[in-house]
């Protein structure tokens, strides 16, 4: 079986396209909001820019720009879309 | 965004034929559509500003009356916060027509909520807003195909230019009256028993299918980042821009407002003379006339003169920044610093609002979703000196610290002192946020999900007018409900005598030992206590007391103020302690009431009352002690 290069979203590179493979399954309020905003399996996601002092990155997902903290980005597992 | 008027109470008795609700994601221009239909002066925020409960308005079409309900912006029907619960309850339990307002330039994500709503009702009209931006972005939407796919009518609008509104009104009328029928598209129905993740996944699959059929983009790569984003969020350009913005806003609010305050003061003085004459003629009792004119009117006019100009300048500017989309970027930039203190990036914005008015800052904390972080932001909000306290701080600074021969140098010193004070306030805010989050308000740090909407040119004139009207109304209410009674109480203290000593002198003598401990005196402490309704009255009460006047006293120039204070034993220490206590003492009565309304918790209100006071007392004691040690050595 091919080993795909998968990693957490916080390690994703700016401007590259990624596909969401899995999300940490803790069905608390925040995860539900994330699903609604489009952070869901098979969604395409592109990191756009980091915040001034770090700790936060904004992502292009489902046509909108959403900012996430690094610790939340760690909950999302992605692979690069070629 | 934070409309003071309670629309619901005003309109509840009007009869209507049909009720229609407006739902949609945040930032889609829902409130603009609502206002275009109802003509209601409800502020529209381009950012995630929360509508209070359900705002209502009425309009007529074809001689029928329609009641329009503006629901809070939601991302889905699964309730995540109080506002979403309100919207969701309404949609799921009412049989009325729902107009789902959608940002045409972001159809894909917006379809999520729409399809969720269509799973519950098919009495829906889709309103594709921001139609004017489609051409610029190279997007075209086949509205006929979209209507076919969804089974409901689709109307294109550009609400800020009033385009498509008549068409929308007509369609609402036709659907309400039964002339138009919608049909249930079975393929849009998702099994409700699925886990939420699978449910949303299925919905997004449908969204993609519909999107691919109906939307055509000419441009290959949609550019979500604009040049402004790059400027605002990079360290090199962003920091100077944010600091300049801050400096400009501060400067205009403090110095511009001061100028207008002086004009208003003069005007009110003239009116006072006339009112005094009138009152003496109408009322035959000198004491009552004095109580009304010297007590109530003087306090009322003083509060309005000090409070109205800065609010009228600061909040319109703030609203413009909010409407244009700049504010979310600021919260985004500031989040790292705030999350280290276990706070939230949006707290930067509530603190900025607190600078305008602590009570408005507290109301502004609604934009923070997580209850714990919201409470931290509320309790620490009054650490930032509001516009009511600034004139006092500036006056004392000018008299005791900016005493060089050069005017320019003096202005610089005053500016520097203000910057230092605000810097200290901000640092203490962080420290207290951290302490609170580890003790009284313990809990999990919540996720930070912030949508950065596209930059949009705000309706400049409308935004300024709405903000002005809103704030003017707020000041008026506060003046009547708070300043007038306060004026009466202050007058009583100055004019009621026990054994030939006025109540004012009696109480200030009693408080003298405590005051001395803080490097102040009894008069100052009493002034802060009597100034609980309105911080603007603190210095006038002090002057009234020192001069044994029977009415609030203004100072005509700084030399007069200086000599009066010095002759009452004010030293540099007194001035420093005064400034510290002015910044760090209990919030004003309006703020306290607002805190209780927002948190619905007595514990949090008491915490908000005690925390700044304790900090003020401790710092003043330390300054006092240090100054005594220095003078002994």
XYZ file of C-alpha atoms in Angstrom:
715
model
C 0.000 0.000 0.000
C 1.327 3.424 -0.900
C 2.291 5.505 2.094
C 0.703 8.875 1.572
C 2.400 11.937 2.923
C -0.134 13.050 5.516
C 0.414 15.531 8.313
C -1.406 18.053 10.471
C -2.632 21.321 9.005
C -0.318 23.491 11.075
C 2.589 22.112 9.061
C 1.011 22.994 5.731
C 2.794 25.477 3.476
C 1.362 28.836 2.496
C -0.184 28.880 -0.956
C -0.231 25.111 -1.436
C -3.470 23.167 -1.860
C -4.357 20.375 0.534
C -7.201 17.918 0.990
C -8.557 17.183 4.444
C -8.187 13.526 5.282
C -9.474 13.403 8.824
C -10.408 15.558 11.791
C -9.942 14.867 15.498
C -13.244 13.349 16.453
C -14.158 15.225 19.573
C -17.700 16.255 18.860
C -17.606 19.362 21.004
C -19.109 22.695 20.002
C -16.016 23.974 18.222
C -15.613 20.912 15.978
C -19.240 21.218 14.915
C -18.676 24.846 13.966
C -15.589 23.772 12.031
C -17.608 21.249 10.030
C -20.143 23.929 9.180
C -17.441 26.274 7.958
C -16.220 23.603 5.584
C -13.405 21.992 7.565
C -14.580 18.532 6.670
C -13.270 15.347 5.011
C -12.354 15.779 1.339
C -12.516 19.562 1.479
C -9.776 21.484 -0.291
C -7.920 23.876 1.953
C -5.167 26.391 1.223
C -3.224 28.266 3.898
C -3.153 31.933 2.907
C -1.229 34.029 5.414
C -0.023 33.951 8.982
C -1.012 36.502 11.555
C 1.473 39.201 12.498
C 2.824 37.598 15.650
C 2.172 34.018 14.649
C -0.062 31.526 16.404
C -2.832 31.946 13.831
C -3.169 31.274 10.137
C -5.968 32.084 7.745
C -7.153 29.388 5.383
C -9.107 29.404 2.149
C -11.866 26.828 2.507
C -15.167 26.474 0.609
C -14.593 29.848 -0.977
C -14.157 31.741 2.304
C -11.257 32.907 4.429
C -11.296 31.457 7.941
C -8.612 31.956 10.599
C -7.593 29.133 12.926
C -5.184 28.959 15.820
C -2.246 26.609 15.498
C -3.553 24.341 18.226
C -6.811 23.901 16.331
C -5.012 23.371 13.046
C -3.234 20.469 14.736
C -6.610 18.703 14.942
C -6.902 18.581 11.153
C -5.022 15.988 9.121
C -4.316 16.769 5.472
C -2.450 15.557 2.436
C -1.144 17.667 -0.362
C -3.308 17.833 -3.464
C -1.258 17.477 -6.612
C -24.189 46.399 15.486
C -25.123 47.189 19.034
C -28.349 49.087 18.641
C -29.409 50.564 21.910
C -33.058 50.853 21.102
C -35.176 47.821 21.825
C -37.085 47.504 18.549
C -39.200 44.622 19.750
C -40.882 46.627 22.492
C -41.613 49.485 20.136
C -43.434 47.511 17.459
C -45.235 44.796 19.311
C -48.660 46.365 19.057
C -48.740 46.877 15.254
C -51.121 44.588 13.378
C -49.791 42.782 10.343
C -50.954 40.380 7.650
C -47.859 38.299 7.099
C -44.621 37.608 8.938
C -41.360 36.978 7.117
C -37.960 36.188 8.628
C -34.472 36.902 7.328
C -31.816 34.266 7.888
C -28.289 33.798 6.583
C -24.597 33.510 7.373
C -22.894 36.444 9.080
C -21.448 39.051 6.674
C -23.964 38.491 3.870
C -25.613 41.892 4.121
C -28.712 40.464 5.774
C -29.291 43.534 7.896
C -28.805 45.783 4.856
C -31.564 43.848 3.060
C -33.709 44.068 6.173
C -33.176 47.820 6.450
C -33.852 48.316 2.736
C -37.234 46.686 3.180
C -38.273 48.155 6.499
C -36.426 51.457 6.469
C -35.463 50.662 10.049
C -32.374 52.384 11.331
C -30.696 49.262 12.619
C -26.913 49.355 12.345
C -25.462 46.897 9.874
C -22.152 45.303 10.717
C -20.029 43.733 7.985
C -18.384 41.629 10.637
C -19.803 39.065 13.021
C -21.808 41.548 15.008
C -24.698 39.978 16.813
C -28.223 41.260 16.496
C -30.021 41.478 19.791
C -32.658 38.753 19.943
C -34.905 39.237 16.925
C -35.120 42.728 15.520
C -38.487 43.497 13.956
C -39.679 45.974 11.398
C -42.760 46.575 9.294
C -43.391 47.469 5.695
C -46.354 47.684 3.359
C -46.699 46.109 -0.055
C -49.874 45.931 -2.138
C -51.775 47.377 0.798
C -50.772 44.476 3.045
C -48.626 44.907 6.126
C -45.609 42.660 6.529
C -43.737 42.047 9.759
C -40.060 41.419 9.047
C -37.919 39.608 11.620
C -34.143 39.901 11.323
C -32.620 36.732 12.762
C -29.008 36.689 14.006
C -26.432 35.436 11.503
C -25.773 31.705 11.796
C -23.540 29.223 10.027
C -25.920 26.308 10.478
C -28.988 25.122 12.304
C -26.981 23.291 14.939
C -26.934 25.736 17.836
C -23.445 26.762 18.962
C -24.277 29.913 20.825
C -27.241 31.742 22.289
C -27.811 33.794 19.146
C -27.793 30.742 16.900
C -30.255 29.039 19.226
C -32.635 31.990 18.756
C -32.383 31.780 14.973
C -32.694 28.019 14.910
C -35.702 27.916 17.248
C -37.480 30.415 15.079
C -36.808 28.588 11.821
C -37.749 25.181 13.156
C -40.901 26.269 14.946
C -42.512 28.834 12.696
C -44.557 28.387 9.578
C -43.556 31.716 8.065
C -41.702 32.515 4.878
C -37.948 32.571 5.401
C -35.780 34.726 3.184
C -32.294 33.253 3.175
C -29.816 36.000 2.322
C -26.717 34.732 0.583
C -23.433 36.325 -0.404
C -23.402 35.689 -4.173
C -19.639 35.788 -4.246
C -19.476 32.924 -1.746
C -22.334 30.717 -2.843
C -20.747 27.374 -1.991
C -20.394 27.839 1.784
C -23.679 29.729 2.036
C -25.556 26.800 0.471
C -24.859 24.756 3.617
C -27.284 26.755 5.773
C -29.762 27.056 2.915
C -29.990 23.322 2.357
C -30.274 22.710 6.099
C -33.211 25.135 6.161
C -34.778 23.484 3.106
C -34.741 20.226 5.064
C -37.217 21.821 7.460
C -39.368 24.070 5.317
C -39.887 24.848 1.657
C -41.417 28.270 2.274
C -38.104 29.815 1.395
C -36.901 32.618 -0.873
C -33.243 32.837 -1.777
C -31.868 36.370 -1.871
C -28.544 36.510 -3.720
C -26.983 39.674 -2.320
C -23.850 41.562 -3.416
C -24.888 41.038 -7.009
C -22.855 44.129 -7.947
C -19.629 42.346 -6.959
C -20.160 39.341 -9.236
C -19.015 41.080 -12.407
C -15.869 42.420 -10.756
C -14.982 38.950 -9.517
C -15.731 37.293 -12.848
C -18.511 35.122 -11.475
C -21.888 34.512 -13.106
C -24.776 32.641 -11.529
C -27.557 30.994 -13.524
C -30.412 31.952 -11.225
C -33.016 29.997 -13.228
C -31.023 26.799 -12.899
C -30.421 27.510 -9.225
C -34.140 27.999 -8.668
C -34.831 24.711 -10.404
C -32.253 22.846 -8.336
C -33.546 24.260 -5.041
C -37.275 24.335 -5.766
C -37.600 27.878 -4.478
C -37.530 31.360 -6.038
C -34.152 33.065 -6.357
C -33.911 36.865 -6.368
C -30.724 38.799 -7.064
C -30.186 41.944 -5.048
C -27.616 44.550 -4.309
C -29.123 45.801 -1.080
C -26.737 48.678 -0.508
C -27.779 50.174 -3.843
C -31.430 49.232 -3.390
C -31.337 47.020 -6.483
C -33.743 44.075 -6.552
C -35.582 45.103 -3.401
C -38.916 45.666 -5.137
C -38.601 42.310 -6.838
C -37.921 40.759 -3.433
C -40.974 42.424 -1.896
C -43.119 41.169 -4.758
C -41.862 37.602 -4.432
C -42.383 37.638 -0.656
C -45.942 38.830 -1.231
C -46.640 36.154 -3.824
C -45.278 33.368 -1.650
C -47.137 34.563 1.448
C -50.439 34.923 -0.361
C -50.126 31.539 -2.033
C -49.896 32.911 -5.550
C -46.445 31.384 -5.889
C -45.719 27.818 -4.950
C -42.423 26.212 -4.100
C -41.703 22.553 -4.490
C -39.903 20.070 -2.359
C -36.731 18.787 -3.978
C -36.362 15.298 -2.528
C -32.698 14.994 -3.429
C -31.893 17.817 -1.028
C -33.206 15.893 1.939
C -30.540 14.359 4.115
C -31.052 11.605 6.646
C -31.282 13.464 9.980
C -30.132 10.456 11.942
C -26.596 10.580 10.568
C -23.728 11.778 12.743
C -23.262 15.513 12.350
C -20.010 15.036 10.459
C -21.647 12.780 7.853
C -24.692 15.048 7.733
C -22.625 18.127 6.881
C -20.494 16.084 4.499
C -23.604 15.001 2.568
C -24.846 18.564 2.494
C -21.563 19.873 1.135
C -21.645 17.199 -1.578
C -25.024 18.550 -2.651
C -23.682 22.104 -2.389
C -20.823 21.240 -4.751
C -23.170 19.603 -7.245
C -25.470 22.612 -7.293
C -22.544 25.024 -7.414
C -20.985 23.276 -10.403
C -24.274 23.383 -12.308
C -25.138 27.006 -11.617
C -21.971 29.021 -11.159
C -19.458 29.894 -13.835
C -16.238 31.662 -13.027
C -14.191 33.325 -15.754
C -11.100 33.626 -13.619
C -9.159 30.428 -13.077
C -7.747 31.145 -9.671
C -9.911 33.122 -7.301
C -7.655 35.478 -5.389
C -8.844 35.462 -1.791
C -5.981 37.611 -0.529
C -6.070 41.268 -1.289
C -3.188 43.717 -1.083
C -4.719 45.200 2.040
C -4.505 41.819 3.801
C -0.805 41.602 2.970
C -0.246 45.105 4.313
C -2.212 44.613 7.507
C -0.860 41.244 8.512
C 2.846 41.488 7.838
C 5.053 42.671 10.681
C 6.853 45.301 8.641
C 3.859 47.173 7.328
C 1.165 45.996 9.717
C 2.626 47.301 12.968
C 3.152 50.878 11.744
C -0.325 50.878 10.183
C -2.012 49.636 13.352
C -0.060 52.011 15.583
C -0.841 54.947 13.299
C -4.501 53.999 13.254
C -4.492 53.813 17.033
C -2.679 57.134 17.360
C -5.015 58.923 14.939
C -8.138 57.592 16.644
C -6.817 58.541 20.094
C -5.709 61.978 18.970
C -8.979 62.852 17.239
C -11.051 61.534 20.103
C -9.099 63.292 22.838
C -8.228 66.630 21.300
C -11.000 66.978 18.753
C -13.561 66.033 21.361
C -12.089 68.420 23.909
C -12.626 71.307 21.526
C -16.277 70.380 20.948
C -16.815 69.795 24.674
C -15.737 73.353 25.408
C -18.207 74.718 22.882
C -21.020 72.613 24.323
C -20.116 73.685 27.866
C -20.367 77.315 26.854
C -23.715 76.719 25.206
C -25.118 74.917 28.214
C -23.937 77.737 30.490
C -25.922 80.227 28.486
C -28.984 77.988 28.613
C -28.486 77.638 32.348
C -28.840 81.393 32.874
C -32.075 81.398 30.911
C -33.422 78.341 32.704
C -32.590 79.893 36.061
C -34.623 82.968 35.219
C -37.501 80.849 33.966
C -37.447 78.556 36.974
C -37.402 81.452 39.418
C -40.514 82.826 37.779
C -42.367 79.522 37.625
C -41.373 78.028 40.952
C -41.626 80.165 44.018
C -39.179 78.166 46.073
C -35.479 79.113 46.019
C -34.381 75.751 47.322
C -36.221 73.801 44.659
C -34.956 76.126 41.949
C -31.405 75.630 43.189
C -31.900 71.886 43.344
C -33.196 71.784 39.791
C -30.789 74.225 38.180
C -27.655 73.962 40.293
C -28.105 70.280 40.984
C -29.888 68.414 38.256
C -29.306 70.656 35.230
C -25.669 71.416 35.954
C -24.734 67.761 36.364
C -26.763 66.736 33.347
C -25.217 69.375 31.100
C -21.722 68.661 32.373
C -22.061 64.938 31.666
C -23.477 65.514 28.175
C -20.814 68.114 27.305
C -18.008 65.776 28.349
C -19.469 62.518 27.115
C -21.163 63.288 23.817
C -18.309 64.684 21.673
C -15.839 61.807 22.124
C -18.568 59.207 21.623
C -19.817 61.014 18.536
C -16.316 60.929 17.066
C -14.952 57.614 18.239
C -17.847 55.262 17.501
C -18.559 56.328 13.918
C -14.868 55.800 13.123
C -15.039 52.423 14.824
C -18.193 51.496 12.874
C -16.497 52.401 9.600
C -13.566 50.159 10.434
C -15.987 47.414 11.360
C -18.079 47.726 8.208
C -15.076 47.759 5.925
C -13.700 44.479 7.282
C -10.584 45.874 8.974
C -11.521 44.853 12.530
C -11.427 41.066 12.091
C -7.887 41.442 10.755
C -6.926 43.305 13.920
C -8.386 40.545 16.096
C -6.518 38.034 13.929
C -3.225 39.861 14.433
C -3.657 40.368 18.166
C -4.764 36.834 18.960
C -1.339 35.440 19.838
C -0.825 37.981 22.593
C -4.290 37.495 24.004
C -4.271 33.726 23.870
C -1.099 33.791 25.976
C -3.194 35.513 28.633
C -5.912 32.908 28.013
C -8.020 35.532 26.320
C -9.263 35.952 22.783
C -8.055 38.086 19.885
C -11.422 39.795 19.728
C -10.707 41.170 23.196
C -8.426 43.705 21.483
C -11.529 45.119 19.880
C -13.660 45.117 23.024
C -10.838 46.940 24.805
C -10.791 49.502 22.016
C -14.543 49.937 22.410
C -14.028 50.275 26.157
C -11.803 53.241 25.461
C -14.810 54.909 23.878
C -17.134 53.935 26.691
C -16.734 51.094 29.188
C -20.421 50.212 29.023
C -20.308 49.962 25.225
C -17.168 47.858 25.508
C -18.989 45.428 27.785
C -21.897 45.137 25.347
C -19.320 44.646 22.610
C -18.068 41.509 24.341
C -20.989 39.694 22.728
C -18.724 39.157 19.732
C -16.723 36.677 21.800
C -18.491 33.337 21.563
C -16.904 31.406 24.378
C -18.528 32.243 27.707
C -15.337 32.026 29.726
C -13.311 34.315 27.494
C -16.273 36.651 27.217
C -16.465 36.995 30.982
C -12.742 37.694 31.214
C -13.104 40.405 28.598
C -16.083 41.906 30.447
C -14.432 41.958 33.874
C -11.203 43.490 32.589
C -12.899 45.981 30.296
C -12.966 48.806 32.824
C -9.185 48.733 33.197
C -9.012 50.799 30.038
C -9.774 54.446 30.863
C -12.913 55.545 29.102
C -13.678 58.917 27.587
C -15.429 59.976 30.774
C -12.226 59.653 32.792
C -9.807 61.106 30.262
C -10.557 64.812 30.776
C -9.880 64.416 34.512
C -6.627 62.567 33.846
C -5.518 65.094 31.255
C -6.345 68.062 33.487
C -4.355 66.763 36.460
C -1.474 65.673 34.243
C -1.308 69.106 32.663
C -1.357 70.895 36.005
C 1.141 68.748 37.875
C 3.338 67.059 35.291
C 3.410 69.177 32.157
C 4.844 72.240 33.833
C 7.622 73.268 31.482
C 7.737 76.656 29.793
C 7.172 75.288 26.307
C 3.645 74.527 25.086
C 4.901 71.955 22.631
C 6.888 70.182 25.298
C 3.887 70.183 27.612
C 1.688 68.584 24.953
C 4.330 65.943 24.416
C 4.558 65.207 28.120
C 0.780 64.896 28.378
C 0.705 62.594 25.361
C 3.512 60.501 26.807
C 1.793 60.181 30.177
C -1.408 59.054 28.442
C 0.484 56.471 26.425
C 2.153 55.169 29.587
C -1.189 55.003 31.416
C -2.818 53.083 28.598
C 0.181 50.786 28.276
C -0.016 50.012 32.004
C -3.772 49.411 31.696
C -3.190 46.975 28.858
C -0.466 45.107 30.745
C -2.633 44.845 33.841
C -5.498 43.622 31.642
C -3.305 40.763 30.448
C -2.084 39.901 33.926
C -5.570 39.925 35.429
C -6.962 37.914 32.476
C -4.332 35.291 33.144
C -4.994 35.257 36.884
C -8.762 35.059 36.399
C -8.437 32.216 33.924
C -6.368 30.250 36.404
C -8.530 30.902 39.431
C -12.095 32.093 39.371
C -12.833 31.539 35.688
C -11.050 28.260 35.103
C -11.829 26.210 32.035
C -10.719 24.869 28.705
C -9.338 27.355 26.265
C -11.843 27.430 23.447
C -11.144 27.226 19.751
C -10.639 30.362 17.766
C -12.648 30.382 14.544
C -12.724 33.750 12.891
C -14.073 34.501 9.458
C -12.210 37.232 7.601
C -14.820 38.689 5.247
C -13.736 40.366 2.012
C -12.964 44.055 2.247
C -16.003 46.058 1.264
C -16.351 49.771 0.931
C -18.765 50.754 3.699
C -21.748 52.998 3.084
C -19.790 55.856 4.651
C -22.532 58.407 5.080
C -25.152 55.938 6.325
C -22.745 54.270 8.745
C -21.710 57.588 10.282
C -25.304 58.779 10.614
C -26.496 55.510 12.160
C -23.575 55.450 14.606
C -24.164 59.082 15.562
C -27.891 58.524 16.109
C -27.245 55.411 18.149
C -24.656 57.058 20.400
C -26.562 60.315 20.756
C -29.570 58.288 21.913
C -27.381 56.378 24.374
C -25.946 59.577 25.824
C -29.415 61.087 26.145
C -30.783 58.045 27.965
C -27.793 58.002 30.287
C -28.114 61.715 30.930
C -31.756 61.373 31.955
C -31.565 58.066 33.781
C -28.235 58.515 35.521
C -26.854 62.046 35.431
C -30.038 63.799 36.509
C -30.591 61.715 39.667
C -26.857 61.926 40.383
C -27.150 65.682 40.153
C -29.915 65.622 42.703
C -27.881 63.487 45.105
C -24.759 65.629 44.722
C -26.815 68.754 45.351
C -28.240 67.170 48.502
C -24.771 66.382 49.795
C -23.666 69.945 49.238
C -26.761 71.619 50.589
C -27.944 69.502 53.487
C -26.426 70.605 56.753
C -26.029 68.647 59.974
C -24.909 70.841 62.869
C -23.726 73.544 60.458
C -21.555 71.102 58.587
C -22.625 70.104 55.095
C -23.119 66.419 54.400
C -20.300 66.749 51.889
C -17.838 67.980 54.512
C -19.122 65.492 57.061
C -18.491 62.507 54.792
C -15.174 63.747 53.463
C -13.909 64.228 57.028
C -14.967 60.679 57.787
C -13.115 59.374 54.741
C -9.996 61.468 55.400
C -7.917 58.750 57.121
C -8.644 56.256 54.390
C -7.882 58.858 51.759
C -4.543 59.675 53.364
C -3.582 56.018 53.282
C -3.994 56.167 49.541
C -2.036 59.385 49.123
C -5.308 61.232 48.599
C -7.768 62.949 50.930
C -11.343 62.426 52.064
C -12.734 64.887 49.516
C -11.217 62.968 46.624
C -12.486 59.616 47.880
C -15.957 61.027 48.400
C -15.849 62.525 44.902
C -15.122 59.116 43.420
C -17.964 57.594 45.419
C -20.399 60.311 44.411
C -19.023 60.010 40.908
C -20.165 56.379 40.709
C -23.002 57.332 38.343
C -20.758 59.456 36.155
C -16.974 59.661 36.218
C -17.181 63.013 34.477
C -18.353 64.627 37.710
C -15.370 63.659 39.878
C -13.274 66.815 39.444
C -16.280 69.171 39.598
C -17.285 67.540 42.896
C -13.749 67.983 44.242
C -13.751 71.649 43.275
C -17.217 72.152 44.709
C -16.049 70.669 47.972
C -12.810 72.656 48.217
C -14.593 75.903 47.470
C -17.543 75.021 49.718
C -19.832 75.759 46.825
C -23.373 74.566 46.592
C -23.080 73.483 43.008
C -20.765 71.569 40.713
C -17.873 73.798 39.870
C -15.984 74.066 36.626
C -12.535 75.541 36.388
C -12.154 78.432 33.992
C -8.464 77.927 33.372
C -5.691 75.638 34.474
C -3.981 78.260 36.621
C -7.121 78.508 38.716
C -7.309 74.742 39.024
C -3.661 74.548 39.943
C -3.805 77.146 42.691
C -6.973 75.667 44.137
C -5.567 72.165 44.326
C -2.213 73.250 45.697
C -3.872 75.353 48.371
C -5.702 72.180 49.384
C -2.466 70.311 49.936
C -2.206 68.548 46.605
C 1.313 67.420 45.847
C 2.841 65.458 43.003
C 2.073 62.301 44.981
C -1.567 63.278 45.260
C -1.679 63.862 41.522
C -0.104 60.493 40.732
C -2.402 58.654 43.109
C -5.385 60.499 41.702
C -4.506 59.468 38.171
C -3.969 55.856 39.229
C -7.214 55.696 41.177
C -9.064 57.394 38.351
C -8.053 54.602 36.018
C -8.350 51.780 38.543
C -11.533 52.058 40.514
C -14.976 50.542 40.322
C -16.774 50.894 36.979
C -19.509 53.490 36.675
C -23.124 52.571 37.426
C -24.098 52.270 33.766
C -21.250 49.827 33.212
C -22.150 47.806 36.296
C -25.746 47.470 35.147
C -24.586 46.488 31.669
C -22.228 43.886 33.122
C -25.091 42.339 35.049
C -27.294 42.338 31.957
C -24.641 40.687 29.833
C -23.377 38.094 32.324
C -26.613 37.597 34.301
C -24.345 36.763 37.189
C -24.001 38.661 40.443
C -20.650 36.998 41.036
C -19.181 38.429 37.838
C -20.633 41.854 38.523
C -19.105 41.932 41.988
C -15.805 40.696 40.578
C -15.886 43.508 38.006
C -16.546 45.984 40.799
C -13.902 44.795 43.230
C -10.975 43.885 40.968
C -10.115 47.339 39.577
C -10.808 48.953 42.953
C -8.413 46.629 44.766
C -5.739 47.215 42.155
C -6.189 50.974 42.471
C -6.047 50.882 46.260
C -2.907 48.751 46.315
C -1.009 50.798 43.727
C -1.950 54.062 45.462
C -0.800 52.738 48.821
C 2.502 51.712 47.286
C 3.025 55.104 45.650
C 2.148 56.816 48.906
C 4.558 54.641 50.878
C 7.374 55.136 48.394
C 6.920 58.884 48.367
C 7.025 58.988 52.176
C 10.203 56.913 52.175
C 11.802 59.146 49.569
C 10.917 62.308 51.464
C 12.419 60.885 54.652
C 15.723 59.947 53.064
